[in-house]
Amino acid sequence: MKKLLLLMSLLMVFILSCGGKKEAAQDKDSIKIGVIGPLTGDIAQYGTSTIDGFKLRVKEINAAGGIKGKKIELVIADSKGDPQEAISIFKKMVSQDKVDFIVGEVASTASLAISDFAQKAKVPMLTPTSTLFDITKGKDYVFRVTFTDPYQGVAMAKYVKERGIKNITILINTSNDYDVALAQAFKEQAEKDGIKISEEKYTKDDKDFKSVLTKVKAQNPEAVFIPDYYNTVGLILTQANEIGLKTQFLGGDGWDGIQTNFGAVAEGGIFASQFAPDDPSEIVQKFIKAYKAEYNTEPIIFSALGYDAGTVVEAALNSAKDLSRESIKEAFKASNIDNLVTGSLKFDENRNPEKKVSFIEVKNGKLTLKDKF
């Protein structure tokens, strides 16, 4: 039975790989891109914002004539944030929809799940937002637009040192790879810099944080680092406010969106990001205007990264020798782009971008640019 399952798995990879050779983009009327992300579920705001940003950029590209005379066609599917659902979607997109490459996933766990399949099937994959380091490691067909968990964790620790903070508590969601990786990178760098670290832990099933927050309050830290997503962080900050825990709260890019429902309790919080709505850059302001006109809502970091993924796609496809998957992969690898909303992009040896980190403060219910580091 095990041998049969192994044979079937290898056959599927062979079929997925061969599919790209039989129907290369240059033999079709359009360039077909599979887009995978959570459009429903707990992190739907991330998926919707990312995909909306990407759709907006593709709309602009098509309006300007497309790529080498071909329009971009999108095949969009809802993963619900479930890695297994993302795998099923990936297989269908490659074997049945005959996409030329994949943009997605949005969540790190789902991107990690499909990255192995993308590599084995030799299908280029570009995730706009997933930060887990292992997604691209050892996979030359897999790329990302955002910076990684270790990258922003180290940057936040150095920023904390620069602010003179010497005593900090980390609240870690042990059920979430994003939290764990970001917390670990932050902790290692902070300890190197002589910052005293305390840790408290919780899981994805926890909703009542008052017990752990009471422990934190007794430690009297100068700051509390919460590397979780905005919806959980909002609950934690609400309960911290209820028990009178007043300190400097810090976070990673998963905080973006916290201003929507938790602006008051998050007031004064600072988090690492790559996008600030009040950044005076012409590129940033032009994007914000276009996004608001298209969707009648304010963009967040995920919107900006989705939009930038479209610009990376455009540059790669225009510079590719041809529109085969191999050529698209090589064009992605050679990317060197300055005109992005989230900053310039050039891939390192692991196909991860090195970028400036923006530090965003929640102020009067809005996200404001505090520093770039």
JSON list of C-alpha atoms in Angstrom, two decimals, residues 35-243:
[
{"chain": "A", "resi": 35, "resn": "VAL", "atom": "CA", "xyz": [-3.91, 33.23, -7.13]},
{"chain": "A", "resi": 36, "resn": "ILE", "atom": "CA", "xyz": [-4.41, 31.45, -3.79]},
{"chain": "A", "resi": 37, "resn": "GLY", "atom": "CA", "xyz": [-5.39, 33.05, -0.49]},
{"chain": "A", "resi": 38, "resn": "PRO", "atom": "CA", "xyz": [-7.90, 33.08, 2.39]},
{"chain": "A", "resi": 39, "resn": "LEU", "atom": "CA", "xyz": [-11.02, 34.96, 1.30]},
{"chain": "A", "resi": 40, "resn": "THR", "atom": "CA", "xyz": [-13.10, 33.56, 4.16]},
{"chain": "A", "resi": 41, "resn": "GLY", "atom": "CA", "xyz": [-12.19, 32.49, 7.69]},
{"chain": "A", "resi": 42, "resn": "ASP", "atom": "CA", "xyz": [-10.22, 34.06, 10.54]},
{"chain": "A", "resi": 43, "resn": "ILE", "atom": "CA", "xyz": [-7.60, 35.76, 8.36]},
{"chain": "A", "resi": 44, "resn": "ALA", "atom": "CA", "xyz": [-9.84, 36.70, 5.45]},
{"chain": "A", "resi": 45, "resn": "GLN", "atom": "CA", "xyz": [-8.90, 40.37, 5.83]},
{"chain": "A", "resi": 46, "resn": "TYR", "atom": "CA", "xyz": [-5.30, 39.48, 4.93]},
{"chain": "A", "resi": 47, "resn": "GLY", "atom": "CA", "xyz": [-6.25, 37.38, 1.93]},
{"chain": "A", "resi": 48, "resn": "THR", "atom": "CA", "xyz": [-8.84, 39.79, 0.57]},
{"chain": "A", "resi": 49, "resn": "SER", "atom": "CA", "xyz": [-6.51, 42.79, 0.94]},
{"chain": "A", "resi": 50, "resn": "THR", "atom": "CA", "xyz": [-3.58, 41.00, -0.69]},
{"chain": "A", "resi": 51, "resn": "ILE", "atom": "CA", "xyz": [-5.57, 39.69, -3.62]},
{"chain": "A", "resi": 52, "resn": "ASP", "atom": "CA", "xyz": [-7.35, 43.01, -4.12]},
{"chain": "A", "resi": 53, "resn": "GLY", "atom": "CA", "xyz": [-3.96, 44.74, -4.31]},
{"chain": "A", "resi": 54, "resn": "PHE", "atom": "CA", "xyz": [-2.74, 42.21, -6.86]},
{"chain": "A", "resi": 55, "resn": "LYS", "atom": "CA", "xyz": [-5.94, 42.45, -8.92]},
{"chain": "A", "resi": 56, "resn": "LEU", "atom": "CA", "xyz": [-5.63, 46.23, -9.04]},
{"chain": "A", "resi": 57, "resn": "ARG", "atom": "CA", "xyz": [-2.08, 46.05, -10.42]},
{"chain": "A", "resi": 58, "resn": "VAL", "atom": "CA", "xyz": [-3.05, 43.40, -12.98]},
{"chain": "A", "resi": 59, "resn": "LYS", "atom": "CA", "xyz": [-5.97, 45.58, -14.09]},
{"chain": "A", "resi": 60, "resn": "GLU", "atom": "CA", "xyz": [-3.51, 48.43, -14.69]},
{"chain": "A", "resi": 61, "resn": "ILE", "atom": "CA", "xyz": [-1.12, 46.14, -16.59]},
{"chain": "A", "resi": 62, "resn": "ASN", "atom": "CA", "xyz": [-3.89, 44.83, -18.83]},
{"chain": "A", "resi": 63, "resn": "ALA", "atom": "CA", "xyz": [-5.21, 48.35, -19.45]},
{"chain": "A", "resi": 64, "resn": "ALA", "atom": "CA", "xyz": [-1.73, 49.34, -20.61]},
{"chain": "A", "resi": 65, "resn": "GLY", "atom": "CA", "xyz": [-1.65, 46.52, -23.18]},
{"chain": "A", "resi": 66, "resn": "GLY", "atom": "CA", "xyz": [-0.68, 43.51, -21.09]},
{"chain": "A", "resi": 67, "resn": "ILE", "atom": "CA", "xyz": [2.60, 41.63, -21.39]},
{"chain": "A", "resi": 68, "resn": "LYS", "atom": "CA", "xyz": [4.15, 41.11, -24.81]},
{"chain": "A", "resi": 69, "resn": "GLY", "atom": "CA", "xyz": [0.75, 41.49, -26.40]},
{"chain": "A", "resi": 70, "resn": "LYS", "atom": "CA", "xyz": [-0.96, 39.05, -24.02]},
{"chain": "A", "resi": 71, "resn": "LYS", "atom": "CA", "xyz": [-3.46, 39.91, -21.29]},
{"chain": "A", "resi": 72, "resn": "ILE", "atom": "CA", "xyz": [-3.10, 38.43, -17.82]},
{"chain": "A", "resi": 73, "resn": "GLU", "atom": "CA", "xyz": [-5.91, 36.09, -16.79]},
{"chain": "A", "resi": 74, "resn": "LEU", "atom": "CA", "xyz": [-6.39, 35.33, -13.10]},
{"chain": "A", "resi": 75, "resn": "VAL", "atom": "CA", "xyz": [-7.68, 32.10, -11.58]},
{"chain": "A", "resi": 76, "resn": "ILE", "atom": "CA", "xyz": [-8.51, 32.96, -7.96]},
{"chain": "A", "resi": 77, "resn": "ALA", "atom": "CA", "xyz": [-9.38, 30.45, -5.23]},
{"chain": "A", "resi": 78, "resn": "ASP", "atom": "CA", "xyz": [-10.19, 30.66, -1.52]},
{"chain": "A", "resi": 79, "resn": "SER", "atom": "CA", "xyz": [-7.95, 28.51, 0.68]},
{"chain": "A", "resi": 80, "resn": "LYS", "atom": "CA", "xyz": [-9.78, 29.56, 3.88]},
{"chain": "A", "resi": 81, "resn": "GLY", "atom": "CA", "xyz": [-6.29, 29.74, 5.41]},
{"chain": "A", "resi": 82, "resn": "ASP", "atom": "CA", "xyz": [-6.13, 25.93, 5.46]},
{"chain": "A", "resi": 83, "resn": "PRO", "atom": "CA", "xyz": [-2.81, 24.41, 4.24]},
{"chain": "A", "resi": 84, "resn": "GLN", "atom": "CA", "xyz": [-4.50, 21.23, 2.98]},
{"chain": "A", "resi": 85, "resn": "GLU", "atom": "CA", "xyz": [-7.07, 23.27, 1.07]},
{"chain": "A", "resi": 86, "resn": "ALA", "atom": "CA", "xyz": [-4.22, 25.30, -0.43]},
{"chain": "A", "resi": 87, "resn": "ILE", "atom": "CA", "xyz": [-2.49, 22.11, -1.60]},
{"chain": "A", "resi": 88, "resn": "SER", "atom": "CA", "xyz": [-5.68, 20.86, -3.25]},
{"chain": "A", "resi": 89, "resn": "ILE", "atom": "CA", "xyz": [-6.16, 24.21, -5.00]},
{"chain": "A", "resi": 90, "resn": "PHE", "atom": "CA", "xyz": [-2.54, 24.23, -6.18]},
{"chain": "A", "resi": 91, "resn": "LYS", "atom": "CA", "xyz": [-2.86, 20.77, -7.74]},
{"chain": "A", "resi": 92, "resn": "LYS", "atom": "CA", "xyz": [-6.10, 21.71, -9.50]},
{"chain": "A", "resi": 93, "resn": "MET", "atom": "CA", "xyz": [-4.71, 24.99, -10.81]},
{"chain": "A", "resi": 94, "resn": "VAL", "atom": "CA", "xyz": [-1.66, 23.30, -12.30]},
{"chain": "A", "resi": 95, "resn": "SER", "atom": "CA", "xyz": [-3.21, 20.10, -13.62]},
{"chain": "A", "resi": 96, "resn": "GLN", "atom": "CA", "xyz": [-6.66, 21.34, -14.71]},
{"chain": "A", "resi": 97, "resn": "ASP", "atom": "CA", "xyz": [-6.59, 25.13, -15.00]},
{"chain": "A", "resi": 98, "resn": "LYS", "atom": "CA", "xyz": [-3.13, 25.02, -16.62]},
{"chain": "A", "resi": 99, "resn": "VAL", "atom": "CA", "xyz": [-1.84, 28.14, -14.90]},
{"chain": "A", "resi": 100, "resn": "ASP", "atom": "CA", "xyz": [1.62, 29.37, -15.83]},
{"chain": "A", "resi": 101, "resn": "PHE", "atom": "CA", "xyz": [2.63, 30.16, -12.27]},
{"chain": "A", "resi": 102, "resn": "ILE", "atom": "CA", "xyz": [1.24, 30.84, -8.80]},
{"chain": "A", "resi": 103, "resn": "VAL", "atom": "CA", "xyz": [0.89, 34.05, -6.78]},
{"chain": "A", "resi": 104, "resn": "GLY", "atom": "CA", "xyz": [0.26, 33.07, -3.15]},
{"chain": "A", "resi": 105, "resn": "GLU", "atom": "CA", "xyz": [-0.25, 31.88, -0.62]},
{"chain": "A", "resi": 106, "resn": "VAL", "atom": "CA", "xyz": [-0.92, 34.67, 1.88]},
{"chain": "A", "resi": 107, "resn": "ALA", "atom": "CA", "xyz": [-0.48, 32.83, 5.21]},
{"chain": "A", "resi": 108, "resn": "SER", "atom": "CA", "xyz": [2.93, 31.34, 5.95]},
{"chain": "A", "resi": 109, "resn": "THR", "atom": "CA", "xyz": [1.67, 27.87, 6.91]},
{"chain": "A", "resi": 110, "resn": "ALA", "atom": "CA", "xyz": [-0.24, 27.54, 3.63]},
{"chain": "A", "resi": 111, "resn": "SER", "atom": "CA", "xyz": [2.68, 28.89, 1.58]},
{"chain": "A", "resi": 112, "resn": "LEU", "atom": "CA", "xyz": [5.03, 26.42, 3.24]},
{"chain": "A", "resi": 113, "resn": "ALA", "atom": "CA", "xyz": [2.59, 23.60, 2.42]},
{"chain": "A", "resi": 114, "resn": "ILE", "atom": "CA", "xyz": [2.43, 24.37, -1.31]},
{"chain": "A", "resi": 115, "resn": "SER", "atom": "CA", "xyz": [6.06, 25.46, -1.77]},
{"chain": "A", "resi": 116, "resn": "ASP", "atom": "CA", "xyz": [7.32, 21.86, -1.86]},
{"chain": "A", "resi": 117, "resn": "PHE", "atom": "CA", "xyz": [4.79, 21.01, -4.56]},
{"chain": "A", "resi": 118, "resn": "ALA", "atom": "CA", "xyz": [5.74, 24.10, -6.57]},
{"chain": "A", "resi": 119, "resn": "GLN", "atom": "CA", "xyz": [9.40, 23.16, -6.41]},
{"chain": "A", "resi": 120, "resn": "LYS", "atom": "CA", "xyz": [8.84, 19.51, -7.38]},
{"chain": "A", "resi": 121, "resn": "ALA", "atom": "CA", "xyz": [6.52, 20.46, -10.24]},
{"chain": "A", "resi": 122, "resn": "LYS", "atom": "CA", "xyz": [8.84, 23.31, -11.34]},
{"chain": "A", "resi": 123, "resn": "VAL", "atom": "CA", "xyz": [6.04, 25.87, -11.17]},
{"chain": "A", "resi": 124, "resn": "PRO", "atom": "CA", "xyz": [7.21, 29.39, -10.22]},
{"chain": "A", "resi": 125, "resn": "MET", "atom": "CA", "xyz": [5.58, 30.62, -7.03]},
{"chain": "A", "resi": 126, "resn": "LEU", "atom": "CA", "xyz": [5.60, 34.18, -5.68]},
{"chain": "A", "resi": 127, "resn": "THR", "atom": "CA", "xyz": [4.13, 34.78, -2.24]},
{"chain": "A", "resi": 128, "resn": "PRO", "atom": "CA", "xyz": [3.40, 38.45, -1.58]},
{"chain": "A", "resi": 129, "resn": "THR", "atom": "CA", "xyz": [3.09, 38.22, 2.21]},
{"chain": "A", "resi": 130, "resn": "SER", "atom": "CA", "xyz": [4.32, 34.96, 3.78]},
{"chain": "A", "resi": 131, "resn": "THR", "atom": "CA", "xyz": [7.25, 35.55, 6.13]},
{"chain": "A", "resi": 132, "resn": "LEU", "atom": "CA", "xyz": [8.30, 32.08, 7.39]},
{"chain": "A", "resi": 133, "resn": "PHE", "atom": "CA", "xyz": [11.94, 31.61, 6.37]},
{"chain": "A", "resi": 134, "resn": "ASP", "atom": "CA", "xyz": [11.70, 27.96, 5.25]},
{"chain": "A", "resi": 135, "resn": "ILE", "atom": "CA", "xyz": [9.17, 28.73, 2.52]},
{"chain": "A", "resi": 136, "resn": "THR", "atom": "CA", "xyz": [11.91, 29.65, 0.04]},
{"chain": "A", "resi": 137, "resn": "LYS", "atom": "CA", "xyz": [14.87, 27.78, 1.54]},
{"chain": "A", "resi": 138, "resn": "GLY", "atom": "CA", "xyz": [16.36, 25.34, -0.96]},
{"chain": "A", "resi": 139, "resn": "LYS", "atom": "CA", "xyz": [13.58, 26.00, -3.51]},
{"chain": "A", "resi": 140, "resn": "ASP", "atom": "CA", "xyz": [14.76, 27.92, -6.55]},
{"chain": "A", "resi": 141, "resn": "TYR", "atom": "CA", "xyz": [11.23, 28.18, -7.98]},
{"chain": "A", "resi": 142, "resn": "VAL", "atom": "CA", "xyz": [9.85, 29.92, -4.87]},
{"chain": "A", "resi": 143, "resn": "PHE", "atom": "CA", "xyz": [10.09, 33.67, -4.21]},
{"chain": "A", "resi": 144, "resn": "ARG", "atom": "CA", "xyz": [8.57, 36.25, -1.90]},
{"chain": "A", "resi": 145, "resn": "VAL", "atom": "CA", "xyz": [7.89, 40.01, -1.90]},
{"chain": "A", "resi": 146, "resn": "THR", "atom": "CA", "xyz": [7.78, 40.57, 1.87]},
{"chain": "A", "resi": 147, "resn": "PHE", "atom": "CA", "xyz": [10.70, 40.35, 4.28]},
{"chain": "A", "resi": 148, "resn": "THR", "atom": "CA", "xyz": [11.08, 37.24, 6.47]},
{"chain": "A", "resi": 149, "resn": "ASP", "atom": "CA", "xyz": [10.30, 36.62, 10.13]},
{"chain": "A", "resi": 150, "resn": "PRO", "atom": "CA", "xyz": [14.00, 36.54, 11.14]},
{"chain": "A", "resi": 151, "resn": "TYR", "atom": "CA", "xyz": [14.65, 39.75, 9.18]},
{"chain": "A", "resi": 152, "resn": "GLN", "atom": "CA", "xyz": [11.94, 41.79, 10.87]},
{"chain": "A", "resi": 153, "resn": "GLY", "atom": "CA", "xyz": [12.55, 40.14, 14.27]},
{"chain": "A", "resi": 154, "resn": "VAL", "atom": "CA", "xyz": [16.19, 41.21, 14.24]},
{"chain": "A", "resi": 155, "resn": "ALA", "atom": "CA", "xyz": [15.23, 44.70, 13.03]},
{"chain": "A", "resi": 156, "resn": "MET", "atom": "CA", "xyz": [12.69, 45.11, 15.84]},
{"chain": "A", "resi": 157, "resn": "ALA", "atom": "CA", "xyz": [15.23, 44.00, 18.46]},
{"chain": "A", "resi": 158, "resn": "LYS", "atom": "CA", "xyz": [17.77, 46.53, 17.17]},
{"chain": "A", "resi": 159, "resn": "TYR", "atom": "CA", "xyz": [15.08, 49.21, 17.19]},
{"chain": "A", "resi": 160, "resn": "VAL", "atom": "CA", "xyz": [14.25, 48.37, 20.82]},
{"chain": "A", "resi": 161, "resn": "LYS", "atom": "CA", "xyz": [17.92, 48.73, 21.72]},
{"chain": "A", "resi": 162, "resn": "GLU", "atom": "CA", "xyz": [18.10, 52.09, 19.96]},
{"chain": "A", "resi": 163, "resn": "ARG", "atom": "CA", "xyz": [15.14, 53.29, 22.02]},
{"chain": "A", "resi": 164, "resn": "GLY", "atom": "CA", "xyz": [17.02, 52.37, 25.20]},
{"chain": "A", "resi": 165, "resn": "ILE", "atom": "CA", "xyz": [14.62, 49.66, 26.38]},
{"chain": "A", "resi": 166, "resn": "LYS", "atom": "CA", "xyz": [16.43, 47.18, 28.64]},
{"chain": "A", "resi": 167, "resn": "ASN", "atom": "CA", "xyz": [13.62, 44.99, 30.03]},
{"chain": "A", "resi": 168, "resn": "ILE", "atom": "CA", "xyz": [10.98, 43.39, 27.80]},
{"chain": "A", "resi": 169, "resn": "THR", "atom": "CA", "xyz": [8.44, 40.56, 27.96]},
{"chain": "A", "resi": 170, "resn": "ILE", "atom": "CA", "xyz": [7.53, 38.48, 24.91]},
{"chain": "A", "resi": 171, "resn": "LEU", "atom": "CA", "xyz": [4.03, 37.01, 24.63]},
{"chain": "A", "resi": 172, "resn": "ILE", "atom": "CA", "xyz": [4.24, 33.98, 22.32]},
{"chain": "A", "resi": 173, "resn": "ASN", "atom": "CA", "xyz": [1.44, 32.07, 20.61]},
{"chain": "A", "resi": 174, "resn": "THR", "atom": "CA", "xyz": [3.07, 28.64, 20.56]},
{"chain": "A", "resi": 175, "resn": "SER", "atom": "CA", "xyz": [0.46, 27.35, 18.08]},
{"chain": "A", "resi": 176, "resn": "ASN", "atom": "CA", "xyz": [1.54, 29.70, 15.32]},
{"chain": "A", "resi": 177, "resn": "ASP", "atom": "CA", "xyz": [4.78, 29.28, 13.32]},
{"chain": "A", "resi": 178, "resn": "TYR", "atom": "CA", "xyz": [4.78, 32.99, 12.48]},
{"chain": "A", "resi": 179, "resn": "ASP", "atom": "CA", "xyz": [4.74, 33.94, 16.19]},
{"chain": "A", "resi": 180, "resn": "VAL", "atom": "CA", "xyz": [7.38, 31.40, 17.16]},
{"chain": "A", "resi": 181, "resn": "ALA", "atom": "CA", "xyz": [9.83, 32.33, 14.38]},
{"chain": "A", "resi": 182, "resn": "LEU", "atom": "CA", "xyz": [9.44, 36.07, 14.90]},
{"chain": "A", "resi": 183, "resn": "ALA", "atom": "CA", "xyz": [9.76, 35.76, 18.68]},
{"chain": "A", "resi": 184, "resn": "GLN", "atom": "CA", "xyz": [12.88, 33.58, 18.38]},
{"chain": "A", "resi": 185, "resn": "ALA", "atom": "CA", "xyz": [14.67, 35.98, 16.04]},
{"chain": "A", "resi": 186, "resn": "PHE", "atom": "CA", "xyz": [13.75, 38.92, 18.24]},
{"chain": "A", "resi": 187, "resn": "LYS", "atom": "CA", "xyz": [14.85, 37.15, 21.42]},
{"chain": "A", "resi": 188, "resn": "GLU", "atom": "CA", "xyz": [18.23, 36.04, 20.05]},
{"chain": "A", "resi": 189, "resn": "GLN", "atom": "CA", "xyz": [19.14, 39.52, 18.83]},
{"chain": "A", "resi": 190, "resn": "ALA", "atom": "CA", "xyz": [17.81, 41.25, 21.96]},
{"chain": "A", "resi": 191, "resn": "GLU", "atom": "CA", "xyz": [19.84, 38.99, 24.25]},
{"chain": "A", "resi": 192, "resn": "LYS", "atom": "CA", "xyz": [22.95, 39.70, 22.17]},
{"chain": "A", "resi": 193, "resn": "ASP", "atom": "CA", "xyz": [22.30, 43.37, 22.80]},
{"chain": "A", "resi": 194, "resn": "GLY", "atom": "CA", "xyz": [22.02, 42.88, 26.56]},
{"chain": "A", "resi": 195, "resn": "ILE", "atom": "CA", "xyz": [18.26, 43.29, 26.84]},
{"chain": "A", "resi": 196, "resn": "LYS", "atom": "CA", "xyz": [16.59, 41.32, 29.65]},
{"chain": "A", "resi": 197, "resn": "ILE", "atom": "CA", "xyz": [13.93, 38.98, 28.23]},
{"chain": "A", "resi": 198, "resn": "SER", "atom": "CA", "xyz": [10.97, 37.33, 29.96]},
{"chain": "A", "resi": 199, "resn": "GLU", "atom": "CA", "xyz": [8.53, 35.02, 28.16]},
{"chain": "A", "resi": 200, "resn": "GLU", "atom": "CA", "xyz": [4.87, 34.13, 28.63]},
{"chain": "A", "resi": 201, "resn": "LYS", "atom": "CA", "xyz": [3.03, 31.71, 26.35]},
{"chain": "A", "resi": 202, "resn": "TYR", "atom": "CA", "xyz": [-0.48, 31.02, 25.10]},
{"chain": "A", "resi": 203, "resn": "THR", "atom": "CA", "xyz": [-2.13, 29.00, 22.31]},
{"chain": "A", "resi": 204, "resn": "LYS", "atom": "CA", "xyz": [-4.52, 29.70, 19.45]},
{"chain": "A", "resi": 205, "resn": "ASP", "atom": "CA", "xyz": [-7.43, 28.36, 21.56]},
{"chain": "A", "resi": 206, "resn": "ASP", "atom": "CA", "xyz": [-6.98, 30.93, 24.33]},
{"chain": "A", "resi": 207, "resn": "LYS", "atom": "CA", "xyz": [-9.47, 33.80, 24.53]},
{"chain": "A", "resi": 208, "resn": "ASP", "atom": "CA", "xyz": [-9.01, 34.86, 28.15]},
{"chain": "A", "resi": 209, "resn": "PHE", "atom": "CA", "xyz": [-5.56, 36.39, 28.58]},
{"chain": "A", "resi": 210, "resn": "LYS", "atom": "CA", "xyz": [-6.04, 38.11, 31.93]},
{"chain": "A", "resi": 211, "resn": "SER", "atom": "CA", "xyz": [-4.12, 35.49, 33.91]},
{"chain": "A", "resi": 212, "resn": "VAL", "atom": "CA", "xyz": [-1.01, 35.70, 31.72]},
{"chain": "A", "resi": 213, "resn": "LEU", "atom": "CA", "xyz": [-1.31, 39.49, 31.51]},
{"chain": "A", "resi": 214, "resn": "THR", "atom": "CA", "xyz": [-1.44, 39.71, 35.31]},
{"chain": "A", "resi": 215, "resn": "LYS", "atom": "CA", "xyz": [1.90, 37.85, 35.40]},
{"chain": "A", "resi": 216, "resn": "VAL", "atom": "CA", "xyz": [3.30, 40.31, 32.87]},
{"chain": "A", "resi": 217, "resn": "LYS", "atom": "CA", "xyz": [2.07, 43.26, 34.91]},
{"chain": "A", "resi": 218, "resn": "ALA", "atom": "CA", "xyz": [3.88, 41.91, 37.98]},
{"chain": "A", "resi": 219, "resn": "GLN", "atom": "CA", "xyz": [7.14, 41.77, 35.96]},
{"chain": "A", "resi": 220, "resn": "ASN", "atom": "CA", "xyz": [6.81, 45.52, 35.28]},
{"chain": "A", "resi": 221, "resn": "PRO", "atom": "CA", "xyz": [8.51, 45.38, 31.84]},
{"chain": "A", "resi": 222, "resn": "GLU", "atom": "CA", "xyz": [9.41, 48.52, 29.92]},
{"chain": "A", "resi": 223, "resn": "ALA", "atom": "CA", "xyz": [7.78, 46.97, 26.84]},
{"chain": "A", "resi": 224, "resn": "VAL", "atom": "CA", "xyz": [5.79, 43.91, 25.74]},
{"chain": "A", "resi": 225, "resn": "PHE", "atom": "CA", "xyz": [6.42, 42.32, 22.34]},
{"chain": "A", "resi": 226, "resn": "ILE", "atom": "CA", "xyz": [3.40, 40.46, 20.87]},
{"chain": "A", "resi": 227, "resn": "PRO", "atom": "CA", "xyz": [4.30, 38.91, 17.49]},
{"chain": "A", "resi": 228, "resn": "ASP", "atom": "CA", "xyz": [0.79, 37.76, 16.58]},
{"chain": "A", "resi": 229, "resn": "TYR", "atom": "CA", "xyz": [-1.94, 38.70, 14.09]},
{"chain": "A", "resi": 230, "resn": "TYR", "atom": "CA", "xyz": [-4.06, 41.79, 14.65]},
{"chain": "A", "resi": 231, "resn": "ASN", "atom": "CA", "xyz": [-7.28, 40.01, 15.72]},
{"chain": "A", "resi": 232, "resn": "THR", "atom": "CA", "xyz": [-5.59, 38.14, 18.59]},
{"chain": "A", "resi": 233, "resn": "VAL", "atom": "CA", "xyz": [-3.44, 41.14, 19.49]},
{"chain": "A", "resi": 234, "resn": "GLY", "atom": "CA", "xyz": [-6.62, 43.24, 19.69]},
{"chain": "A", "resi": 235, "resn": "LEU", "atom": "CA", "xyz": [-8.12, 40.85, 22.25]},
{"chain": "A", "resi": 236, "resn": "ILE", "atom": "CA", "xyz": [-4.91, 40.86, 24.29]},
{"chain": "A", "resi": 237, "resn": "LEU", "atom": "CA", "xyz": [-4.65, 44.65, 24.29]},
{"chain": "A", "resi": 238, "resn": "THR", "atom": "CA", "xyz": [-8.32, 45.00, 25.23]},
{"chain": "A", "resi": 239, "resn": "GLN", "atom": "CA", "xyz": [-7.80, 42.79, 28.28]},
{"chain": "A", "resi": 240, "resn": "ALA", "atom": "CA", "xyz": [-4.48, 44.47, 29.12]},
{"chain": "A", "resi": 241, "resn": "ASN", "atom": "CA", "xyz": [-6.35, 47.76, 29.24]},
{"chain": "A", "resi": 242, "resn": "GLU", "atom": "CA", "xyz": [-9.02, 46.22, 31.49]},
{"chain": "A", "resi": 243, "resn": "ILE", "atom": "CA", "xyz": [-6.47, 45.11, 34.11]}
]
